[in-house]
XYZ file of C-alpha atoms in Angstrom:
591
model
C 0.115 0.362 0.468
C 2.925 2.369 0.680
C 4.015 2.505 -3.157
C 0.677 3.052 -3.811
C 0.546 5.736 -1.392
C 3.184 7.328 -2.653
C 1.335 7.222 -6.352
C -1.607 8.678 -4.932
C -0.444 11.732 -3.248
C 1.669 12.744 -6.343
C -1.031 12.779 -8.860
C -2.925 14.774 -6.787
C -0.364 17.342 -5.616
C 0.109 17.035 -9.443
C -3.715 18.128 -9.842
C -3.891 20.911 -7.508
C -0.551 22.627 -9.280
C -2.502 23.045 -12.220
C -5.678 23.889 -13.646
C -8.111 21.669 -15.351
C -8.032 21.238 -19.103
C -10.537 23.640 -20.652
C -13.656 21.658 -23.107
C -13.909 23.852 -25.420
C -16.335 24.142 -28.568
C -13.916 23.676 -31.001
C -12.658 20.806 -29.742
C -15.777 19.473 -29.261
C -17.348 19.551 -32.531
C -14.146 18.452 -34.808
C -16.062 14.829 -34.459
C -18.970 16.570 -36.726
C -16.316 18.589 -38.873
C -14.158 15.476 -39.429
C -14.706 12.870 -37.754
C -11.644 13.203 -35.359
C -12.391 11.785 -31.508
C -8.801 12.269 -30.093
C -9.208 16.155 -30.112
C -12.046 16.149 -27.643
C -11.730 13.203 -25.678
C -7.841 13.394 -24.437
C -8.979 17.206 -23.108
C -12.275 15.085 -21.807
C -9.964 12.509 -19.949
C -7.252 14.734 -18.667
C -10.203 16.414 -16.759
C -11.357 12.872 -15.186
C -8.392 11.842 -14.174
C -7.683 15.545 -12.717
C -10.370 14.663 -10.886
C -9.737 11.012 -10.021
C -6.191 11.586 -8.662
C -7.684 14.056 -6.073
C -10.652 11.699 -5.160
C -7.783 9.163 -4.501
C -6.351 11.224 -1.989
C -9.288 12.013 -0.406
C -10.191 8.154 0.014
C -7.071 6.912 1.369
C -6.305 10.180 3.689
C -9.169 11.072 5.727
C -6.926 14.469 6.386
C -6.907 15.553 2.713
C -7.354 19.095 2.226
C -10.596 19.063 -0.530
C -10.089 22.842 -1.694
C -9.030 21.720 -4.731
C -11.466 18.289 -5.261
C -14.399 20.946 -4.487
C -13.547 22.782 -7.541
C -12.745 20.057 -9.930
C -16.180 18.509 -8.987
C -18.016 22.272 -9.257
C -16.092 22.042 -12.531
C -17.682 18.603 -13.820
C -20.588 19.663 -13.249
C -20.872 22.709 -15.467
C -20.190 20.677 -18.461
C -22.560 21.112 -21.065
C -22.322 17.085 -21.352
C -21.053 14.143 -19.942
C -20.988 12.150 -23.080
C -18.744 12.069 -25.650
C -19.086 13.828 -29.145
C -19.629 10.739 -31.085
C -22.786 9.018 -28.463
C -24.560 12.417 -29.240
C -27.130 9.831 -30.718
C -28.252 8.737 -26.903
C -29.752 11.707 -26.389
C -31.384 13.004 -29.507
C -33.236 9.741 -29.828
C -34.898 10.327 -27.276
C -35.372 14.032 -27.968
C -33.482 15.164 -25.047
C -30.499 17.750 -24.653
C -26.562 16.642 -24.384
C -26.924 17.065 -20.399
C -29.144 14.276 -20.559
C -26.709 11.978 -22.837
C -26.446 8.339 -20.723
C -23.689 7.102 -22.791
C -20.893 5.394 -21.136
C -19.185 8.374 -19.678
C -21.847 9.719 -18.378
C -22.526 6.749 -16.175
C -18.787 7.047 -14.981
C -19.023 10.018 -14.313
C -21.872 9.946 -12.201
C -20.109 6.847 -10.235
C -17.207 9.220 -9.990
C -18.744 12.498 -8.818
C -21.527 10.084 -6.368
C -19.422 7.921 -4.341
C -17.003 10.488 -3.803
C -19.942 12.986 -2.215
C -20.443 9.313 -0.912
C -17.175 8.647 1.304
C -16.356 12.465 1.679
C -19.338 13.178 3.908
C -19.704 16.271 5.973
C -15.387 16.717 4.822
C -17.023 18.045 1.476
C -18.714 21.707 1.019
C -22.452 21.204 1.343
C -23.239 23.666 -1.609
C -20.548 21.201 -3.832
C -22.043 17.993 -2.209
C -25.100 19.499 -3.194
C -24.875 20.910 -6.743
C -23.064 16.873 -7.619
C -26.370 15.002 -6.354
C -28.545 17.106 -8.628
C -26.508 17.084 -11.260
C -26.345 12.854 -11.411
C -29.694 12.944 -11.003
C -30.632 15.434 -13.678
C -28.298 13.349 -15.916
C -28.304 10.161 -15.137
C -30.463 8.580 -12.921
C -33.535 10.397 -13.429
C -33.257 8.821 -16.934
C -33.670 5.083 -15.173
C -35.666 6.303 -11.841
C -38.738 8.217 -14.097
C -38.659 7.511 -17.589
C -40.071 4.231 -18.851
C -38.226 4.459 -22.373
C -35.375 1.761 -22.876
C -31.852 3.760 -22.956
C -30.458 1.910 -26.642
C -27.919 0.201 -24.188
C -30.187 -1.910 -22.878
C -30.527 -3.863 -25.077
C -27.268 -4.400 -25.797
C -25.588 -7.444 -25.279
C -21.743 -6.567 -24.984
C -19.560 -3.782 -22.530
C -21.949 -1.312 -23.174
C -24.885 -2.801 -20.806
C -22.604 -3.479 -18.004
C -20.696 -0.263 -17.594
C -23.480 2.203 -17.827
C -26.121 -0.181 -16.153
C -23.229 -0.347 -13.173
C -21.884 2.600 -13.026
C -25.427 3.942 -13.259
C -26.399 1.650 -10.424
C -23.298 2.006 -8.618
C -23.998 6.289 -8.137
C -27.520 5.337 -7.012
C -26.664 3.272 -4.551
C -23.762 6.073 -3.097
C -26.642 8.713 -3.298
C -29.981 7.417 -2.168
C -31.977 5.607 0.368
C -33.774 2.799 0.224
C -36.834 4.066 -1.569
C -38.840 3.464 -4.969
C -36.373 5.446 -6.740
C -34.069 3.475 -6.002
C -35.747 0.419 -6.673
C -36.547 1.237 -10.136
C -33.097 1.800 -11.014
C -31.421 -0.839 -9.705
C -34.251 -2.807 -11.512
C -33.120 -1.824 -14.934
C -29.221 -1.837 -13.625
C -29.707 -5.122 -12.910
C -31.712 -6.310 -15.857
C -29.085 -4.292 -17.812
C -26.132 -6.749 -15.946
C -28.183 -10.242 -17.138
C -28.352 -8.457 -20.819
C -24.339 -8.322 -20.753
C -24.871 -12.098 -19.579
C -26.880 -13.189 -22.372
C -24.083 -11.682 -24.645
C -21.723 -14.858 -23.620
C -21.705 -18.580 -24.653
C -21.293 -21.278 -21.845
C -17.677 -21.193 -23.102
C -17.404 -17.558 -21.375
C -15.536 -16.039 -24.498
C -15.869 -12.465 -25.026
C -15.639 -11.594 -29.014
C -14.269 -7.963 -27.925
C -11.485 -9.719 -26.834
C -10.070 -9.305 -23.517
C -9.430 -5.482 -23.112
C -13.180 -5.084 -23.567
C -13.886 -7.995 -20.972
C -11.869 -5.947 -18.886
C -13.913 -3.121 -19.291
C -17.325 -4.635 -19.152
C -17.066 -7.466 -16.468
C -15.244 -5.148 -14.117
C -18.349 -3.024 -14.289
C -20.311 -6.211 -13.939
C -18.447 -7.433 -10.891
C -18.548 -3.880 -8.894
C -22.287 -3.424 -9.530
C -22.748 -7.104 -8.239
C -20.832 -6.928 -5.262
C -22.741 -3.548 -4.509
C -25.959 -4.808 -5.225
C -25.253 -8.375 -2.748
C -23.920 -5.829 0.082
C -27.450 -3.506 -0.359
C -29.799 -6.073 -1.175
C -28.241 -10.179 -1.064
C -28.542 -11.038 -4.049
C -25.413 -12.114 -5.510
C -24.879 -11.661 -9.196
C -22.195 -14.013 -9.242
C -23.729 -17.198 -8.718
C -25.252 -16.910 -12.312
C -24.501 -20.134 -13.887
C -22.059 -18.666 -16.744
C -20.147 -15.963 -14.376
C -17.440 -18.436 -13.496
C -16.494 -19.087 -17.272
C -16.871 -15.632 -17.936
C -13.890 -14.730 -14.981
C -11.581 -17.611 -16.387
C -11.522 -15.966 -19.780
C -8.399 -14.128 -19.926
C -6.366 -17.024 -18.947
C -8.313 -19.521 -21.117
C -7.234 -17.265 -24.212
C -3.543 -15.972 -22.675
C -0.372 -16.215 -24.905
C 1.645 -15.965 -22.345
C 3.805 -13.431 -20.941
C 0.936 -10.520 -20.755
C 0.228 -11.232 -24.702
C -3.022 -11.937 -25.775
C -4.796 -12.667 -29.362
C -6.051 -9.052 -30.655
C -8.833 -10.546 -32.319
C -11.486 -7.531 -33.160
C -11.037 -4.156 -31.543
C -8.731 -5.624 -28.884
C -4.903 -4.970 -27.760
C -2.329 -7.494 -27.232
C -1.562 -6.121 -23.760
C -4.526 -5.188 -22.031
C -4.087 -4.824 -18.111
C -6.576 -6.310 -15.243
C -6.192 -3.802 -12.628
C -5.672 -5.244 -9.180
C -8.857 -4.446 -7.534
C -10.552 -6.967 -9.927
C -8.215 -9.690 -9.910
C -8.680 -9.565 -6.016
C -12.452 -10.041 -6.178
C -12.802 -12.817 -8.738
C -9.931 -14.856 -6.900
C -12.123 -13.738 -3.158
C -15.117 -14.255 -4.426
C -14.892 -17.220 -7.291
C -11.329 -18.701 -7.336
C -10.153 -17.275 -10.421
C -6.885 -16.473 -10.674
C -6.203 -14.352 -13.501
C -2.414 -14.721 -15.091
C 0.578 -12.782 -13.337
C 1.842 -10.645 -16.001
C -1.497 -9.466 -17.025
C -2.068 -7.958 -13.453
C -1.163 -3.837 -13.497
C -0.897 -3.269 -9.760
C -0.488 0.089 -9.575
C -3.115 1.874 -8.213
C -3.620 4.470 -10.968
C -2.751 2.225 -13.768
C -6.390 2.385 -14.918
C -8.016 6.136 -15.554
C -11.295 4.200 -14.346
C -12.498 5.509 -10.708
C -14.668 2.429 -10.081
C -11.006 0.037 -10.741
C -9.134 2.290 -8.803
C -11.599 3.098 -5.932
C -11.575 -0.860 -5.487
C -7.872 -1.631 -6.096
C -7.227 0.914 -3.050
C -9.731 -0.635 -0.747
C -7.877 -3.817 -1.095
C -5.400 -2.265 0.336
C -6.374 -1.878 3.704
C -6.786 -4.292 6.265
C -10.431 -5.178 5.929
C -9.906 -6.340 2.481
C -12.656 -9.325 3.279
C -12.080 -12.798 3.290
C -9.084 -14.968 2.443
C -8.814 -15.612 -1.294
C -10.129 -19.764 -1.892
C -6.666 -22.015 -2.456
C -5.281 -22.074 -5.996
C -7.897 -23.368 -9.301
C -5.871 -25.772 -11.605
C -4.133 -24.298 -14.752
C -5.311 -23.911 -17.815
C -4.074 -26.830 -20.197
C -2.066 -25.888 -22.996
C -4.790 -25.985 -25.474
C -7.858 -23.647 -25.133
C -10.835 -24.421 -27.200
C -14.277 -21.966 -26.872
C -16.556 -23.423 -29.138
C -19.074 -20.887 -29.195
C -16.568 -18.244 -29.582
C -14.888 -20.745 -31.664
C -11.408 -19.567 -31.010
C -8.360 -21.867 -30.452
C -5.330 -21.157 -28.241
C -2.071 -22.911 -27.717
C 0.953 -21.708 -25.611
C 4.077 -23.772 -24.568
C 7.576 -22.915 -23.373
C 7.641 -19.290 -25.110
C 5.980 -20.105 -27.958
C 2.089 -20.007 -28.826
C -0.743 -20.029 -31.417
C -4.192 -18.682 -31.815
C -6.923 -19.142 -34.275
C -10.539 -17.327 -34.944
C -13.678 -18.702 -36.793
C -17.426 -17.336 -35.865
C -18.888 -14.804 -37.749
C -18.627 -11.574 -39.274
C -21.281 -9.590 -37.456
C -19.714 -9.647 -33.992
C -19.254 -6.801 -31.549
C -16.733 -4.833 -32.345
C -16.409 -6.946 -35.578
C -13.442 -7.592 -37.805
C -14.389 -9.277 -41.354
C -11.695 -12.019 -39.782
C -12.628 -15.523 -40.346
C -9.677 -17.817 -39.898
C -7.513 -15.279 -38.701
C -4.486 -16.566 -36.781
C -1.885 -14.891 -34.484
C 1.873 -16.680 -33.965
C 3.947 -15.657 -31.171
C 7.390 -16.637 -29.477
C 9.684 -15.429 -26.614
C 6.988 -12.894 -25.580
C 6.977 -11.169 -29.251
C 3.647 -11.348 -31.738
C 5.143 -12.483 -34.850
C 1.932 -12.781 -37.545
C -0.140 -10.329 -35.888
C -3.585 -9.375 -35.439
C -3.515 -5.539 -35.411
C -6.065 -5.041 -33.243
C -8.261 -1.631 -32.568
C -7.792 0.986 -34.754
C -8.225 4.899 -33.973
C -11.713 5.422 -33.343
C -12.923 8.096 -35.980
C -16.759 8.634 -36.955
C -16.684 6.532 -39.712
C -15.203 3.340 -37.706
C -18.502 2.552 -36.045
C -20.680 3.687 -39.637
C -22.094 0.195 -41.535
C -21.456 2.107 -44.666
C -17.474 2.984 -44.105
C -16.215 0.501 -41.046
C -14.615 -2.069 -43.632
C -12.328 1.072 -45.501
C -10.373 0.888 -42.646
C -7.049 -1.762 -42.553
C -7.613 -2.895 -39.037
C -11.096 -4.080 -39.672
C -11.119 -5.294 -43.458
C -10.052 -8.447 -44.776
C -6.627 -6.644 -45.786
C -5.404 -6.641 -42.196
C -5.954 -9.493 -41.321
C -3.651 -12.924 -42.745
C -6.808 -14.024 -44.656
C -7.810 -14.911 -48.560
C -9.022 -12.887 -50.618
C -10.765 -15.146 -53.738
C -11.725 -13.233 -57.211
C -10.158 -9.546 -55.491
C -13.154 -9.867 -53.328
C -12.781 -9.648 -49.474
C -15.021 -11.228 -46.718
C -18.118 -9.655 -46.083
C -19.445 -8.542 -43.250
C -22.871 -9.458 -41.189
C -23.589 -12.709 -39.152
C -24.481 -14.511 -41.843
C -20.900 -14.515 -43.014
C -19.849 -17.374 -40.584
C -17.156 -19.968 -40.585
C -17.848 -23.304 -39.197
C -15.779 -25.804 -37.082
C -15.144 -28.940 -38.854
C -12.490 -30.491 -37.069
C -10.684 -29.258 -33.250
C -8.469 -31.796 -31.832
C -5.978 -30.848 -28.661
C -2.995 -32.796 -28.865
C 0.567 -33.484 -26.988
C 2.274 -30.832 -28.048
C -0.186 -28.217 -29.982
C -3.179 -28.346 -32.212
C -5.477 -29.320 -35.052
C -8.516 -27.121 -36.326
C -10.079 -27.091 -39.397
C -12.302 -24.512 -40.293
C -15.135 -23.854 -43.459
C -15.137 -20.650 -44.489
C -16.949 -21.040 -48.052
C -19.578 -18.446 -46.402
C -17.272 -15.625 -45.892
C -17.364 -14.756 -49.056
C -19.412 -13.951 -51.941
C -17.782 -14.644 -54.925
C -19.791 -16.589 -57.659
C -18.235 -19.861 -58.804
C -16.820 -20.124 -55.121
C -18.372 -24.139 -53.938
C -15.734 -24.026 -51.136
C -12.896 -22.939 -48.682
C -11.930 -24.987 -46.171
C -8.663 -23.108 -43.783
C -6.907 -25.699 -41.975
C -4.179 -25.496 -39.258
C -1.834 -28.066 -37.823
C 0.228 -26.349 -35.290
C 2.951 -28.546 -33.248
C 5.380 -27.234 -30.409
C 8.550 -28.452 -30.187
C 9.080 -29.506 -26.524
C 10.705 -27.321 -23.770
C 12.175 -25.423 -26.781
C 10.974 -21.560 -27.612
C 10.198 -22.936 -31.789
C 7.002 -24.585 -32.640
C 5.642 -25.027 -36.883
C 2.529 -24.436 -38.011
C 1.198 -26.170 -41.211
C -1.072 -23.344 -43.050
C -3.535 -25.467 -45.343
C -6.092 -23.682 -47.452
C -8.352 -26.159 -49.935
C -10.467 -24.642 -52.631
C -12.667 -25.824 -54.822
C -13.963 -23.432 -57.974
C -16.659 -23.775 -60.375
C -14.344 -21.372 -63.089
C -10.281 -20.410 -63.090
C -10.332 -16.946 -60.440
C -7.612 -15.882 -58.547
C -6.614 -16.004 -54.774
C -4.458 -13.918 -52.812
C -2.953 -15.367 -49.170
C -2.162 -12.043 -46.876
C -0.071 -12.110 -43.765
C 0.278 -9.266 -41.647
C 2.803 -8.442 -38.921
C 4.521 -5.183 -38.023
C 7.721 -6.678 -38.599
C 9.351 -6.194 -41.839
C 9.008 -9.728 -44.197
C 12.500 -10.804 -45.636
C 12.064 -12.013 -49.075
C 14.550 -14.877 -50.367
C 14.952 -17.840 -52.550
C 12.272 -19.913 -51.320
C 11.065 -18.237 -48.002
C 10.465 -15.132 -45.984
C 11.669 -14.287 -42.528
C 10.315 -11.770 -40.406
C 12.655 -10.868 -37.367
C 12.209 -9.470 -34.219
C 13.908 -9.002 -30.995
C 14.186 -11.899 -29.570
C 12.455 -13.827 -32.208
C 11.838 -15.383 -35.314
C 8.696 -16.582 -37.895
C 9.514 -17.920 -41.213
C 7.408 -19.397 -44.537
C 8.493 -21.552 -46.690
C 6.658 -20.863 -50.195
C 4.586 -23.057 -51.871
C 5.198 -23.493 -55.724
C 3.173 -20.956 -58.380
C 2.842 -17.650 -56.462
C 3.408 -14.141 -57.172
C 4.908 -12.670 -54.272
C 4.695 -8.437 -53.224
C 5.539 -7.210 -50.002
C 2.840 -3.610 -48.781
C 4.215 -1.491 -46.253
C 0.407 0.695 -44.500
C 1.475 3.764 -42.251
C -2.293 3.608 -40.030
C -2.444 4.876 -36.438
C -3.253 2.847 -33.524
C -6.237 2.951 -31.429
C -4.724 5.722 -29.482
C -4.019 8.087 -32.515
C -0.322 6.856 -32.649
C 1.700 5.921 -36.103
C 2.015 2.670 -36.298
C 3.317 0.807 -39.553
C 1.850 -2.956 -40.831
C 3.769 -4.920 -43.290
C 1.831 -6.947 -45.562
C 2.770 -9.971 -46.917
C 0.494 -11.099 -49.931
C 1.217 -14.163 -52.215
C -1.261 -14.405 -55.355
C -2.056 -17.718 -56.951
C -4.101 -18.298 -60.000
C -6.570 -21.316 -59.422
C -7.597 -23.243 -61.998
C -11.309 -24.726 -62.075
C -11.600 -27.453 -59.343
C -9.788 -28.535 -56.163
C -6.824 -26.698 -55.418
C -4.245 -27.617 -52.332
C -2.057 -24.688 -50.966
C 0.429 -25.833 -48.147
C 1.907 -22.870 -46.085
C 4.898 -24.075 -43.725
C 5.476 -21.408 -40.741
C 8.742 -22.161 -38.474
C 8.982 -19.835 -35.262
C 11.444 -19.578 -32.185
C 13.147 -17.429 -29.785
C 16.388 -16.457 -28.926
C 17.209 -20.307 -27.543
C 16.356 -21.414 -30.948
C 18.878 -21.107 -33.882
C 16.743 -18.569 -36.466
C 16.774 -19.370 -39.979
C 19.317 -17.732 -42.508
C 19.888 -14.613 -42.859
C 18.749 -12.144 -45.799
C 19.350 -13.168 -49.136
C 18.846 -10.970 -52.598
C 15.166 -11.692 -53.513
C 14.779 -13.260 -57.172
C 13.637 -11.325 -59.382
C 10.057 -12.937 -59.418
C 9.636 -12.411 -55.785
C 10.909 -8.856 -55.941
C 8.453 -6.347 -54.034
C 5.859 -4.159 -55.976
C 5.418 -0.873 -55.150
C 4.040 -0.840 -51.715
C 0.535 1.204 -51.133
C -0.230 3.611 -48.416
C -4.056 3.330 -46.844
C -5.224 6.542 -46.577
C -3.670 8.163 -44.046
C -5.415 9.098 -40.570
C -4.715 11.984 -38.618
C -2.069 11.449 -35.989
C -2.879 12.844 -32.722
């Protein structure tokens, strides 16, 4: 706790030393003007971090001076909206002003302010506390207590229902005494949590990835604990919850790495407060490399406050005894993800459908990692801009399109979006040193004359060494000749050599033996990542002329870490393998 206290005090001192950033209209309007979200959101989240640091200090120190916190709370109460510009529909669909736009961040703001007022009690100036109560009621709680119209997110079976319902419910528990209005709010927030759980199959897999699992499931758990304390009802006893809680352990690649399928990222962090609750209540232990112990590691008040509470002597019951470790191979049948990890190497692949939450057109996508490095990659989420969540433009972005994934393009066509475009698992078998998986990808493509496309993975680990081998086989059946292009994606530059291509990282490598009859091109794309930072992506494109009938294309990958002899170094490519001129993606604005 000593390090956490020092971290909190330093952050609070910094907040007192500078004013909260302004939220000018010029930043707010950017989303409508040119699709930019980050210009406003960066200022918005700096303001929330300012309040959170001062609130955290007040939580751990009953003698802390609250003048700066009072000013910060007063500032937030005067904001035009607590929502983000990209979420205006959560007001306009109901004919409301933006001061009653109940999105993710309005709900989280309500929880932050309400719980701060609750634990500060009489230490906080009554005029500030009264204004907070009035604004939380007006902007958030009365929409649930006094208006029977369902809010948009109440029917969304993903993280929105958990976060909005959980944070709003905790705000109500912090500010209101038992009574009919509190009961109405809790009933709707509880129903939202059940809607959230309905989005999971029995395997507990989260199609949005581990990062969004953290966001949604954390607020589900925090609300569940608040509801249990208030009413005795225990949502953590729901039959799906234990499997959902184990999801990060099930798909961990090792070393804190996870598959970045959909809009996920490779190294999401799990707040220690959430990890502790899951250990105490459910006996679930998450991968230690993924648990972030820093008190301010998250910008989210729910995470920070629960992490700080675990540092106090009254942290609750002793942890349950350690559960059995996850097996080397995991298969999530509802999600159609396979993950296999060994001594420093890992493989993951996915089926599913192209209408998932935060969907990418990525059926048959796979990831290879060694020595803590991702070699063949999933790019995860790109920078969220106005067109990113528009059905008409979403798949023009590299991150979301098939072209940004290691999947085929058939007759120059990418995979199509929508839940009807789905993969079918034909075979899945865990083996002592690997896994076999075969997917039918035919329905992913709308191509006349394509009658079948099956993708098989045979992954083997080499005992205790940092080495593995993947045999990838695509079997294509067509009624006419057509082209087929295999795309392999990495953030490492591919090195074409005679008969092979190598990707070299700092401590690991991957090598692909090229099949006969392909034309090799490399392409470099310059994009921005989820945080708006520049990102360079390398695409290896292998083009084939596929005749009528059945064609079998086999690709053998080797991967290794620092204790395995790497493949030979680069040699000049043959003329047939000369890289084509690189095409750059439309460059999105850098932050």
